[in-house]
Coordinates of C-alpha atoms in Angstrom, one line a residue:
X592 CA 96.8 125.6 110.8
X593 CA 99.6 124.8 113.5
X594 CA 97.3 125.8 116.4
X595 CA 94.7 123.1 114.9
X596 CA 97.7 120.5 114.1
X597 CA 98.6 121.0 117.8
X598 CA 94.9 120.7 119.2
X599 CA 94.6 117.5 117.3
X600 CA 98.0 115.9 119.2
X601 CA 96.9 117.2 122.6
X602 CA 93.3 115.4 121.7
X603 CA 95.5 112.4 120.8
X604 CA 97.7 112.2 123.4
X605 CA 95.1 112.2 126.3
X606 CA 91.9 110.3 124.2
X607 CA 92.9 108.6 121.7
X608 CA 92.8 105.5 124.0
X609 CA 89.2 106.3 125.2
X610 CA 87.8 107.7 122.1
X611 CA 88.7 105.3 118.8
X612 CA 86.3 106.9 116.5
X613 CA 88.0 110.6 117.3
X614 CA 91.7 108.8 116.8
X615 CA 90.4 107.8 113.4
X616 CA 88.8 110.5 112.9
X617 CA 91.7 113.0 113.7
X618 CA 94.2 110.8 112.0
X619 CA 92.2 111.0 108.8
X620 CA 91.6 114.5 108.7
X621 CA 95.3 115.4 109.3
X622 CA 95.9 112.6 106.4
X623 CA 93.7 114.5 104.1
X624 CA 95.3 117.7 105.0
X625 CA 98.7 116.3 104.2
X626 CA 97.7 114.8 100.9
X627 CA 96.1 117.9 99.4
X628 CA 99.5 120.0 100.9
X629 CA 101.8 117.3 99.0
X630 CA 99.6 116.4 95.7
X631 CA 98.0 119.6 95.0
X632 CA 100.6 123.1 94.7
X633 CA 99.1 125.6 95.5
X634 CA 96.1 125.1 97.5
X635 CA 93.5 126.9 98.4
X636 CA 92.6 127.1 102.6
X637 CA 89.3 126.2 101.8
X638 CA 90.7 122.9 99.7
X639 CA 92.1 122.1 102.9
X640 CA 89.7 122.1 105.2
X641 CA 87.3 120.5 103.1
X642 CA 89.2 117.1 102.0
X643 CA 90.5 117.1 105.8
X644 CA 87.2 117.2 107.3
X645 CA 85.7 114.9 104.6
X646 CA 88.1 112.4 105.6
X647 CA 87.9 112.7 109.4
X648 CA 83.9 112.4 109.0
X649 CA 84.8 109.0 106.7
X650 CA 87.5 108.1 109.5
X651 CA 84.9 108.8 112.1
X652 CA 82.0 107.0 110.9
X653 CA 83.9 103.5 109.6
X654 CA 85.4 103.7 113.6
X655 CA 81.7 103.9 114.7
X656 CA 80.0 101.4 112.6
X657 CA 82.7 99.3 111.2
X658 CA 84.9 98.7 113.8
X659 CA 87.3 96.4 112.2
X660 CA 88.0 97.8 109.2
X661 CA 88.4 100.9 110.7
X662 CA 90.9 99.4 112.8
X663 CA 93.2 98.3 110.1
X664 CA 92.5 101.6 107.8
X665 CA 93.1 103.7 111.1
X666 CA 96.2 101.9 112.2
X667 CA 97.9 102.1 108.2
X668 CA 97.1 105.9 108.0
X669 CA 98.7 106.0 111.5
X670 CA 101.5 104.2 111.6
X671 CA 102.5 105.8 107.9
X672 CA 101.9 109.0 109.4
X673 CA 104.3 108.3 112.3
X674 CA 106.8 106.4 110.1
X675 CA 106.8 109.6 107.2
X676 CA 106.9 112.1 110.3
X677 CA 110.1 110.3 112.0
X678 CA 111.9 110.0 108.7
X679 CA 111.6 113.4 107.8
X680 CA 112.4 114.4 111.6
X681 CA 115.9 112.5 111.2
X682 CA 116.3 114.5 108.3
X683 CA 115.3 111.6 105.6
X684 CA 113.3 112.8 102.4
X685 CA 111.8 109.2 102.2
X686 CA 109.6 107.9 99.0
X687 CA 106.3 105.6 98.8
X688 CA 107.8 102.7 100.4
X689 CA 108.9 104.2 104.6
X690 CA 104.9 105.2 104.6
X691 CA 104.0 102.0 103.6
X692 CA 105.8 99.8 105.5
X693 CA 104.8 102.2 108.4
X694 CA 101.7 102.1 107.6
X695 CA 101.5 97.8 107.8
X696 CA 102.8 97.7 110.9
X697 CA 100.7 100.4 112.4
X698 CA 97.5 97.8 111.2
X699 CA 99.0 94.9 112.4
X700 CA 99.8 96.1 115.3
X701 CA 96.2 97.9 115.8
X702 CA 94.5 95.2 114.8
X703 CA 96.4 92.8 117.0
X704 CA 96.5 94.0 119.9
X705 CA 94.1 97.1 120.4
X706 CA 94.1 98.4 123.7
X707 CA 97.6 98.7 123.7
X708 CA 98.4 99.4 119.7
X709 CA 95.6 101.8 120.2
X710 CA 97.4 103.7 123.1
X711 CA 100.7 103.6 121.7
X712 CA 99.8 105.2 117.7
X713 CA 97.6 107.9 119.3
X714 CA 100.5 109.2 122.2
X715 CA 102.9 109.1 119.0
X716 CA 100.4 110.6 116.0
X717 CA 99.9 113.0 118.9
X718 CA 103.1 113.6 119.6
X719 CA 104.2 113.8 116.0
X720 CA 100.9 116.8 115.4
X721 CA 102.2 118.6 118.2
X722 CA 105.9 118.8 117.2
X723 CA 104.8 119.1 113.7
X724 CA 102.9 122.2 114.8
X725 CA 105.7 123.6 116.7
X726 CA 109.0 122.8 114.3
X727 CA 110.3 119.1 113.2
X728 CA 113.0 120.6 113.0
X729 CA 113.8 122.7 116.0
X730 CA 116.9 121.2 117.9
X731 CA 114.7 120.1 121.2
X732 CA 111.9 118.0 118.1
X733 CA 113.4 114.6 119.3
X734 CA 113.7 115.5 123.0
X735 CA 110.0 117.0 122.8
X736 CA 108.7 113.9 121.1
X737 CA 110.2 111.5 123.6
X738 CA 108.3 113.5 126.3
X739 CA 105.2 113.8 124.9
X740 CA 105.1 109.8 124.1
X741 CA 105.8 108.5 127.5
X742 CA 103.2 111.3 128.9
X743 CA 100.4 110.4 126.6
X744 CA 101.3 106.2 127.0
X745 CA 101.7 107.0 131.0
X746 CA 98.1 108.9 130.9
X747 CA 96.1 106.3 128.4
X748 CA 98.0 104.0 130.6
X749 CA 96.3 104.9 133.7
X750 CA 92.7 105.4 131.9
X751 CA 93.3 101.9 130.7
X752 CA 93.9 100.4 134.2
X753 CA 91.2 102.4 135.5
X754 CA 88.5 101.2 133.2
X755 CA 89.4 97.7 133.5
X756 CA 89.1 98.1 137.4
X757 CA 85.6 99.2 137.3
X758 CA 85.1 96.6 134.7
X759 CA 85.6 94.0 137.9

């Protein structure tokens, strides 16, 4: 499961710019994962696998044929995502209301300004699956979480800038 988690962030951190529908997609599987790990003890792999992939297909298919409302859904699960994953990184056992406020600002923010909302929520969902994967709570989480950030805003960045140049 960590190897996946940790496939997922490296996907994030260098396409989730370039490939909306797989940041959706990606961020709804891992949701679905996490929901069936924190509503349902014990669970069965398979349980797993199956609500994660049904909702990265859903994830995947709104980002491909409904843009906008994928936009919003993708930047709440997102942004709760990140916000639930810092809080229990700074050693916070949060309830309903740090995922949701996450989760409003991860839409507004998407749906505002994309390009760079977009760039921004996948380097840190990725960043988050990768440390996630390896330890939250390994002494060198934070440091590691920094790094992987700037790397995956720095690399979507550049995509960004190059695409608009050959836009010209």
């Amino acid at each position: 499961m960590n190897l996946l988690l940790a496939a997922s962030g490296v996907l994030l951190l260098v396409l989730g710019w370039k490939l909306f529908w797989l940041f959706v997609g990606v961020v709804g599987f891992v949701a679905g994962l996490q929901a069936v790990q924190l509503y349902i003890e014990p669970q069965p792999f398979w349980v797993l696998w199956a609500v994660g992939l049904v909702c990265g297909i859903i994830g995947a298919i709104l980002a491909l044929f409904f843009q906008k409302l994928a936009i919003v859904i993708g930047g709440f699960v997102a942004g709760s995502i990140i916000a639930l994953h810092l809080a229990l990184m700074m050693g916070h056992h949060p309830g309903a209301l740090v995922p949701l406020i996450g989760g409003v600002v991860g839409a507004v923010a998407l749906y505002l300004l994309f390009d760079w909302a977009l760039i921004l929520l996948s380097s840190v969902a990725g960043a988050a699956f990768i440390v996630e994967a390896l330890g939250r709570h390994a002494p060198y989480a934070p440091l590691l979480s920094a790094v992987l950030i700037a790397a995956g805003v720095i690399f979507q960045a550049r995509l960004l800038m190059i695409s608009r140049k050959g836009d010209r």
